[in-house]
PDB file of C-alpha atoms in Angstrom:
ATOM      1  CA  GLU G   1      86.399  94.727 118.483  1.00 96.00           C
ATOM      2  CA  VAL G   2      89.851  93.896 115.633  1.00 97.00           C
ATOM      3  CA  GLN G   3      93.156  97.166 116.777  1.00 98.00           C
ATOM      4  CA  LEU G   4      96.109  97.630 115.965  1.00 98.00           C
ATOM      5  CA  VAL G   5      97.483 100.213 119.315  1.00 98.00           C
ATOM      6  CA  GLN G   6     101.164 101.123 118.419  1.00 98.00           C
ATOM      7  CA  SER G   7     103.970 102.820 120.924  1.00 98.00           C
ATOM      8  CA  GLY G   8     103.953 106.134 121.639  1.00 98.00           C
ATOM      9  CA  ALA G   9     105.488 109.239 120.276  1.00 98.00           C
ATOM     10  CA  GLU G  10     109.634 108.860 120.893  1.00 98.00           C
ATOM     11  CA  VAL G  11     111.798 111.721 120.415  1.00 98.00           C
ATOM     12  CA  LYS G  12     115.490 110.001 119.771  1.00 98.00           C
ATOM     13  CA  LYS G  13     119.372 111.303 118.991  1.00 98.00           C
ATOM     14  CA  ALA G  14     121.185 110.506 116.463  1.00 98.00           C
ATOM     15  CA  GLY G  15     122.878 107.272 116.457  1.00 97.00           C
ATOM     16  CA  GLU G  16     120.271 106.300 118.997  1.00 98.00           C
ATOM     17  CA  SER G  17     118.365 102.959 118.760  1.00 98.00           C
ATOM     18  CA  LEU G  18     115.090 102.856 119.226  1.00 98.00           C
ATOM     19  CA  LYS G  19     112.317  99.922 119.431  1.00 98.00           C
ATOM     20  CA  ILE G  20     108.265 100.554 118.262  1.00 98.00           C
ATOM     21  CA  SER G  21     106.081  98.051 118.666  1.00 98.00           C
ATOM     22  CA  CYS G  22     102.084  97.240 117.404  1.00 98.00           C
ATOM     23  CA  LYS G  23      99.993  95.385 119.416  1.00 98.00           C
ATOM     24  CA  GLY G  24      96.658  93.309 118.030  1.00 98.00           C
ATOM     25  CA  SER G  25      93.742  92.879 119.580  1.00 97.00           C
ATOM     26  CA  GLY G  26      90.068  90.959 119.020  1.00 97.00           C
ATOM     27  CA  TYR G  27      91.935  88.829 115.963  1.00 96.00           C
ATOM     28  CA  SER G  28      93.531  85.263 116.195  1.00 96.00           C
ATOM     29  CA  PHE G  29      96.690  87.819 115.561  1.00 96.00           C
ATOM     30  CA  THR G  30      99.063  84.896 114.253  1.00 96.00           C
ATOM     31  CA  SER G  31      96.854  84.011 111.045  1.00 96.00           C
ATOM     32  CA  TYR G  32      96.542  87.472 108.926  1.00 97.00           C
ATOM     33  CA  TRP G  33     100.751  89.401 108.030  1.00 97.00           C
ATOM     34  CA  ILE G  34     101.766  93.132 110.047  1.00 98.00           C
ATOM     35  CA  ALA G  35     102.450  95.388 107.874  1.00 98.00           C
ATOM     36  CA  TRP G  36     105.101  98.722 108.629  1.00 98.00           C
ATOM     37  CA  VAL G  37     104.324 102.019 106.180  1.00 98.00           C
ATOM     38  CA  ARG G  38     106.162 104.832 107.022  1.00 98.00           C
ATOM     39  CA  GLN G  39     105.088 108.733 105.866  1.00 98.00           C
ATOM     40  CA  MET G  40     107.860 111.169 106.465  1.00 98.00           C
ATOM     41  CA  PRO G  41     106.339 114.574 107.653  1.00 97.00           C
ATOM     42  CA  GLY G  42     104.104 116.112 104.244  1.00 96.00           C
ATOM     43  CA  LYS G  43     105.082 112.931 101.798  1.00 97.00           C
ATOM     44  CA  GLY G  44     103.135 110.209 100.887  1.00 97.00           C
ATOM     45  CA  LEU G  45     103.282 106.318 101.859  1.00 98.00           C
ATOM     46  CA  GLU G  46     105.687 104.221 101.817  1.00 98.00           C
ATOM     47  CA  TRP G  47     105.365 100.085 102.502  1.00 98.00           C
ATOM     48  CA  MET G  48     108.806  99.239 104.664  1.00 98.00           C
ATOM     49  CA  GLY G  49     107.933  95.568 104.691  1.00 97.00           C
ATOM     50  CA  VAL G  50     105.608  92.657 106.403  1.00 97.00           C
ATOM     51  CA  ILE G  51     105.937  89.946 109.395  1.00 97.00           C
ATOM     52  CA  TYR G  52     103.689  87.259 109.968  1.00 97.00           C
ATOM     53  CA  PRO G  53     103.192  86.450 113.340  1.00 96.00           C
ATOM     54  CA  GLY G  54     102.587  82.894 112.934  1.00 94.00           C
ATOM     55  CA  ASP G  55     106.249  81.736 111.714  1.00 94.00           C
ATOM     56  CA  SER G  56     108.014  85.267 111.264  1.00 94.00           C
ATOM     57  CA  ASP G  57     107.992  84.793 107.854  1.00 96.00           C
ATOM     58  CA  THR G  58     109.704  88.831 107.425  1.00 97.00           C
ATOM     59  CA  ARG G  59     109.738  90.642 103.806  1.00 96.00           C
ATOM     60  CA  TYR G  60     111.370  94.013 103.365  1.00 97.00           C
ATOM     61  CA  SER G  61     110.649  96.404 100.757  1.00 96.00           C
ATOM     62  CA  PRO G  62     114.493  96.674  98.951  1.00 95.00           C
ATOM     63  CA  SER G  63     114.083 100.318 100.172  1.00 95.00           C
ATOM     64  CA  PHE G  64     114.669  99.355 103.819  1.00 97.00           C
ATOM     65  CA  GLN G  65     116.663  96.058 103.009  1.00 97.00           C
ATOM     66  CA  GLY G  66     119.026  96.828 105.862  1.00 97.00           C
ATOM     67  CA  GLN G  67     118.214  99.681 107.691  1.00 98.00           C
ATOM     68  CA  VAL G  68     115.840  98.573 109.919  1.00 98.00           C
ATOM     69  CA  THR G  69     114.240  95.189 111.329  1.00 98.00           C
ATOM     70  CA  ILE G  70     110.987  94.397 111.805  1.00 98.00           C
ATOM     71  CA  SER G  71     109.712  91.491 114.543  1.00 98.00           C
ATOM     72  CA  GLY G  72     107.434  90.036 116.365  1.00 97.00           C
ATOM     73  CA  ASP G  73     106.496  87.831 119.748  1.00 97.00           C
ATOM     74  CA  LYS G  74     103.313  86.085 119.282  1.00 95.00           C
ATOM     75  CA  SER G  75     103.049  85.334 123.112  1.00 96.00           C
ATOM     76  CA  ILE G  76     101.819  89.082 123.127  1.00 97.00           C
ATOM     77  CA  SER G  77     100.779  89.111 120.027  1.00 98.00           C
ATOM     78  CA  THR G  78     103.513  92.073 119.035  1.00 98.00           C
ATOM     79  CA  ALA G  79     104.877  93.452 116.368  1.00 98.00           C
ATOM     80  CA  TYR G  80     107.847  95.043 116.610  1.00 98.00           C
ATOM     81  CA  LEU G  81     110.036  97.965 113.625  1.00 98.00           C
ATOM     82  CA  GLN G  82     113.898  99.251 114.819  1.00 98.00           C
ATOM     83  CA  TRP G  83     116.690 100.619 114.150  1.00 98.00           C
ATOM     84  CA  SER G  84     120.149 100.368 115.572  1.00 98.00           C
ATOM     85  CA  SER G  85     121.127 103.774 114.025  1.00 97.00           C
ATOM     86  CA  LEU G  86     118.552 105.995 114.119  1.00 98.00           C
ATOM     87  CA  LYS G  87     119.491 109.090 111.485  1.00 97.00           C
ATOM     88  CA  ALA G  88     117.316 112.363 110.863  1.00 97.00           C
ATOM     89  CA  SER G  89     115.681 111.292 107.731  1.00 97.00           C
ATOM     90  CA  ASP G  90     114.643 108.576 110.216  1.00 98.00           C
ATOM     91  CA  SER G  91     111.896 111.385 111.324  1.00 98.00           C
ATOM     92  CA  ALA G  92     108.541 110.051 110.601  1.00 98.00           C
ATOM     93  CA  MET G  93     105.089 109.264 110.713  1.00 98.00           C
ATOM     94  CA  TYR G  94     105.088 105.055 111.222  1.00 98.00           C
ATOM     95  CA  TYR G  95     102.363 103.549 110.681  1.00 98.00           C
ATOM     96  CA  CYS G  96     101.208  99.366 111.672  1.00 98.00           C
ATOM     97  CA  ALA G  97      98.088  97.704 109.241  1.00 98.00           C
ATOM     98  CA  ARG G  98      97.224  93.933 108.396  1.00 98.00           C
ATOM     99  CA  PRO G  99      96.974  93.033 105.436  1.00 96.00           C
ATOM    100  CA  LYS G 100      92.560  91.714 105.242  1.00 90.00           C
ATOM    101  CA  THR G 101      93.929  88.905 103.337  1.00 87.00           C
ATOM    102  CA  GLY G 102      96.983  87.718 101.809  1.00 89.00           C
ATOM    103  CA  ILE G 103     100.133  89.689 101.269  1.00 90.00           C
ATOM    104  CA  ARG G 104      99.317  91.575  98.398  1.00 89.00           C
ATOM    105  CA  TYR G 105      95.552  92.593  99.782  1.00 91.00           C
ATOM    106  CA  GLY G 106      94.139  95.729 101.166  1.00 94.00           C
ATOM    107  CA  MET G 107      95.141  96.635 104.597  1.00 97.00           C
ATOM    108  CA  ASP G 108      91.622  96.691 106.484  1.00 97.00           C
ATOM    109  CA  VAL G 109      93.389  98.120 109.767  1.00 98.00           C
ATOM    110  CA  TRP G 110      95.740 100.453 110.762  1.00 98.00           C
ATOM    111  CA  GLY G 111      97.457 101.594 114.260  1.00 98.00           C
ATOM    112  CA  GLN G 112      97.060 104.939 115.092  1.00 98.00           C
ATOM    113  CA  GLY G 113     100.672 105.607 113.695  1.00 98.00           C
ATOM    114  CA  THR G 114     103.269 105.977 116.062  1.00 98.00           C
ATOM    115  CA  THR G 115     105.244 109.437 115.368  1.00 98.00           C
ATOM    116  CA  VAL G 116     109.584 109.330 115.556  1.00 98.00           C
ATOM    117  CA  THR G 117     111.726 112.625 115.927  1.00 98.00           C
ATOM    118  CA  VAL G 118     115.594 112.622 115.524  1.00 98.00           C
ATOM    119  CA  SER G 119     117.313 115.240 116.176  1.00 96.00           C
ATOM    120  CA  SER G 120     121.118 115.373 114.810  1.00 88.00           C
TER     121      SER G 120
ATOM    122  CA  GLN H   1     109.793 109.411  92.485  1.00 83.00           C
ATOM    123  CA  SER H   2     106.671 106.526  92.991  1.00 90.00           C
ATOM    124  CA  VAL H   3     106.089 103.434  90.901  1.00 93.00           C
ATOM    125  CA  LEU H   4     102.502 104.430  90.682  1.00 98.00           C
ATOM    126  CA  THR H   5     101.362 107.837  88.860  1.00 98.00           C
ATOM    127  CA  GLN H   6      98.953 109.504  90.264  1.00 98.00           C
ATOM    128  CA  PRO H   7      98.008 112.899  89.682  1.00 98.00           C
ATOM    129  CA  PRO H   8      98.609 115.135  92.800  1.00 97.00           C
ATOM    130  CA  SER H   9      95.414 117.511  93.488  1.00 97.00           C
ATOM    131  CA  ALA H  10      91.941 117.133  91.995  1.00 98.00           C
ATOM    132  CA  SER H  11      89.043 119.768  92.597  1.00 97.00           C
ATOM    133  CA  GLY H  12      85.327 119.299  92.671  1.00 97.00           C
ATOM    134  CA  THR H  13      82.649 121.176  93.959  1.00 97.00           C
ATOM    135  CA  PRO H  14      79.610 119.671  95.637  1.00 97.00           C
ATOM    136  CA  GLY H  15      77.544 116.766  94.175  1.00 97.00           C
ATOM    137  CA  GLN H  16      80.110 116.688  91.578  1.00 97.00           C
ATOM    138  CA  ARG H  17      81.705 113.569  89.711  1.00 98.00           C
ATOM    139  CA  VAL H  18      85.877 113.497  90.426  1.00 98.00           C
ATOM    140  CA  THR H  19      87.861 110.467  89.303  1.00 98.00           C
ATOM    141  CA  ILE H  20      91.589 109.569  90.483  1.00 98.00           C
ATOM    142  CA  SER H  21      94.155 108.554  87.993  1.00 98.00           C
ATOM    143  CA  CYS H  22      96.892 105.331  89.006  1.00 98.00           C
ATOM    144  CA  SER H  23      98.991 104.560  86.254  1.00 98.00           C
ATOM    145  CA  GLY H  24     101.822 101.824  86.663  1.00 98.00           C
ATOM    146  CA  SER H  25     103.396  98.132  84.307  1.00 97.00           C
ATOM    147  CA  SER H  26     102.896  95.191  83.567  1.00 96.00           C
ATOM    148  CA  SER H  27     104.775  94.028  86.809  1.00 97.00           C
ATOM    149  CA  ASN H  28     102.178  95.714  89.140  1.00 97.00           C
ATOM    150  CA  ILE H  29      98.252  96.972  88.133  1.00 98.00           C
ATOM    151  CA  GLY H  30      98.888  94.654  84.868  1.00 97.00           C
ATOM    152  CA  THR H  31      98.822  91.479  87.315  1.00 97.00           C
ATOM    153  CA  ASN H  32      97.973  92.545  90.540  1.00 97.00           C
ATOM    154  CA  ILE H  33      94.600  93.658  92.208  1.00 97.00           C
ATOM    155  CA  VAL H  34      94.965  97.646  93.372  1.00 98.00           C
ATOM    156  CA  ASN H  35      93.272  99.059  96.496  1.00 98.00           C
ATOM    157  CA  TRP H  36      92.539 102.613  97.527  1.00 98.00           C
ATOM    158  CA  TYR H  37      93.170 104.745 100.689  1.00 98.00           C
ATOM    159  CA  GLN H  38      91.479 108.113 102.206  1.00 98.00           C
ATOM    160  CA  GLN H  39      93.483 109.832 104.481  1.00 98.00           C
ATOM    161  CA  LEU H  40      91.681 112.452 106.328  1.00 97.00           C
ATOM    162  CA  PRO H  41      94.091 115.034 107.660  1.00 94.00           C
ATOM    163  CA  GLU H  42      95.826 114.402 110.777  1.00 94.00           C
ATOM    164  CA  THR H  43      94.394 110.998 110.427  1.00 97.00           C
ATOM    165  CA  ALA H  44      95.594 107.324 110.150  1.00 98.00           C
ATOM    166  CA  PRO H  45      94.949 105.834 106.254  1.00 98.00           C
ATOM    167  CA  LYS H  46      91.578 104.063 105.382  1.00 98.00           C
ATOM    168  CA  LEU H  47      90.907 101.012 103.076  1.00 98.00           C
ATOM    169  CA  LEU H  48      88.388 102.651 100.561  1.00 98.00           C
ATOM    170  CA  ILE H  49      88.743  99.876  98.037  1.00 98.00           C
ATOM    171  CA  TYR H  50      89.995  96.784  97.344  1.00 97.00           C
ATOM    172  CA  SER H  51      90.444  94.475  94.954  1.00 96.00           C
ATOM    173  CA  ASP H  52      90.150  96.711  92.547  1.00 97.00           C
ATOM    174  CA  ASN H  53      86.663  97.671  92.993  1.00 97.00           C
ATOM    175  CA  GLN H  54      85.188  96.288  95.805  1.00 97.00           C
ATOM    176  CA  ARG H  55      84.108  98.426  99.126  1.00 97.00           C
ATOM    177  CA  PRO H  56      84.157  97.829 102.652  1.00 96.00           C
ATOM    178  CA  SER H  57      81.831  97.599 104.514  1.00 95.00           C
ATOM    179  CA  GLY H  58      80.390 100.842 106.057  1.00 95.00           C
ATOM    180  CA  VAL H  59      81.803 102.140 102.745  1.00 97.00           C
ATOM    181  CA  PRO H  60      79.323 104.115 100.876  1.00 97.00           C
ATOM    182  CA  ASP H  61      78.717 103.352  97.594  1.00 96.00           C
ATOM    183  CA  ARG H  62      79.814 106.958  95.937  1.00 97.00           C
ATOM    184  CA  PHE H  63      83.418 106.050  96.317  1.00 98.00           C
ATOM    185  CA  SER H  64      83.598 103.210  93.467  1.00 98.00           C
ATOM    186  CA  GLY H  65      87.187 101.591  91.990  1.00 98.00           C
ATOM    187  CA  SER H  66      88.210 100.403  89.105  1.00 98.00           C
ATOM    188  CA  LYS H  67      91.190  98.662  86.771  1.00 98.00           C
ATOM    189  CA  SER H  68      91.601  98.461  82.786  1.00 96.00           C
ATOM    190  CA  GLY H  69      95.555  97.253  81.709  1.00 97.00           C
ATOM    191  CA  THR H  70      97.895  98.709  84.022  1.00 97.00           C
ATOM    192  CA  SER H  71      95.933 102.168  85.674  1.00 98.00           C
ATOM    193  CA  ALA H  72      92.995 102.407  87.892  1.00 98.00           C
ATOM    194  CA  SER H  73      90.869 104.728  88.595  1.00 98.00           C
ATOM    195  CA  LEU H  74      88.770 105.496  91.884  1.00 98.00           C
ATOM    196  CA  ALA H  75      85.719 108.111  90.910  1.00 98.00           C
ATOM    197  CA  ILE H  76      83.632 109.939  92.878  1.00 98.00           C
ATOM    198  CA  SER H  77      79.918 110.586  93.179  1.00 97.00           C
ATOM    199  CA  GLY H  78      78.051 113.756  94.888  1.00 97.00           C
ATOM    200  CA  LEU H  79      81.337 114.971  95.741  1.00 98.00           C
ATOM    201  CA  GLN H  80      81.177 115.698  99.802  1.00 97.00           C
ATOM    202  CA  SER H  81      82.806 118.235 102.191  1.00 97.00           C
ATOM    203  CA  GLU H  82      84.156 115.150 104.263  1.00 96.00           C
ATOM    204  CA  ASP H  83      85.601 114.000 100.990  1.00 97.00           C
ATOM    205  CA  GLU H  84      88.533 116.458 101.560  1.00 97.00           C
ATOM    206  CA  ALA H  85      91.636 113.825 102.186  1.00 98.00           C
ATOM    207  CA  ASP H  86      94.683 112.273  99.914  1.00 98.00           C
ATOM    208  CA  TYR H  87      94.283 109.361  97.892  1.00 98.00           C
ATOM    209  CA  TYR H  88      96.429 106.509  97.362  1.00 98.00           C
ATOM    210  CA  CYS H  89      96.573 103.799  95.543  1.00 98.00           C
ATOM    211  CA  ALA H  90      98.287 100.860  95.648  1.00 98.00           C
ATOM    212  CA  THR H  91      99.415  97.593  94.713  1.00 98.00           C
ATOM    213  CA  TRP H  92     101.540  94.791  94.722  1.00 97.00           C
ATOM    214  CA  ASP H  93     104.801  94.541  92.649  1.00 97.00           C
ATOM    215  CA  ASP H  94     106.250  91.649  91.053  1.00 96.00           C
ATOM    216  CA  SER H  95     109.838  93.605  90.231  1.00 96.00           C
ATOM    217  CA  LEU H  96     110.199  95.011  94.209  1.00 95.00           C
ATOM    218  CA  ASN H  97     108.494  91.901  95.673  1.00 95.00           C
ATOM    219  CA  GLY H  98     106.239  94.372  97.477  1.00 96.00           C
ATOM    220  CA  VAL H  99     103.749  96.775  97.669  1.00 97.00           C
ATOM    221  CA  VAL H 100     104.392  99.869  96.192  1.00 97.00           C
ATOM    222  CA  PHE H 101     102.343 103.760  96.087  1.00 98.00           C
ATOM    223  CA  GLY H 102     101.306 105.995  94.017  1.00 98.00           C
ATOM    224  CA  GLY H 103     102.258 109.105  95.258  1.00 98.00           C
ATOM    225  CA  GLY H 104      98.386 110.387  96.750  1.00 98.00           C
ATOM    226  CA  THR H 105      96.227 113.026  95.906  1.00 98.00           C
ATOM    227  CA  LYS H 106      95.073 115.622  97.585  1.00 98.00           C
ATOM    228  CA  LEU H 107      91.030 116.087  97.121  1.00 98.00           C
ATOM    229  CA  THR H 108      89.645 119.789  97.555  1.00 97.00           C
ATOM    230  CA  VAL H 109      86.371 120.299  97.738  1.00 97.00           C
ATOM    231  CA  LEU H 110      85.419 123.916  96.686  1.00 93.00           C
TER     232      LEU H 110
END
């Protein structure tokens, strides 16, 4: 079964660092992009950026460039999303998702989501 | 403010047909494929329609997508109570060099 499994919920304080993960299985992890999508409480979906685990090519939405870092470790089929200094406004649900084929295509596999809560 | 514009809400009674619109521009919908996602309460989004009008395996044919110019639409026929969810359109934007989502439409089945 093709699936993405994300790390568990996090509760942090403003200013702390954080790295959440997304582990792929059931498919060739290095052959598909992995995207990160943010959903703030009661709000819509926002595309943050993507990584191609095969060569670590990474692209960011202009809204998130410089705010987060997307990385991956193909040896363990895992993608990461990290913050160096969290803000209360980073409190949200974060999903990883796999585009069907290329970067522009629909995302047909989604992780279960990781809730990040940041207190000020 | 989302790059793609959707109505915030839509509603219908069981059995009815409803449509949800998604308006964009020449840098996104006008030149790229549109995808639609369904998000049931407290769950991860699910790909509902891809490449403007294709249904993934397992998605009922009650759901259909279309596109014309810089606008796209999702149609749901034979509305069922389990269709009550948030629906999002998405596409690539050539100016922003990334995926953009609509603000989402909350569908209520009356």
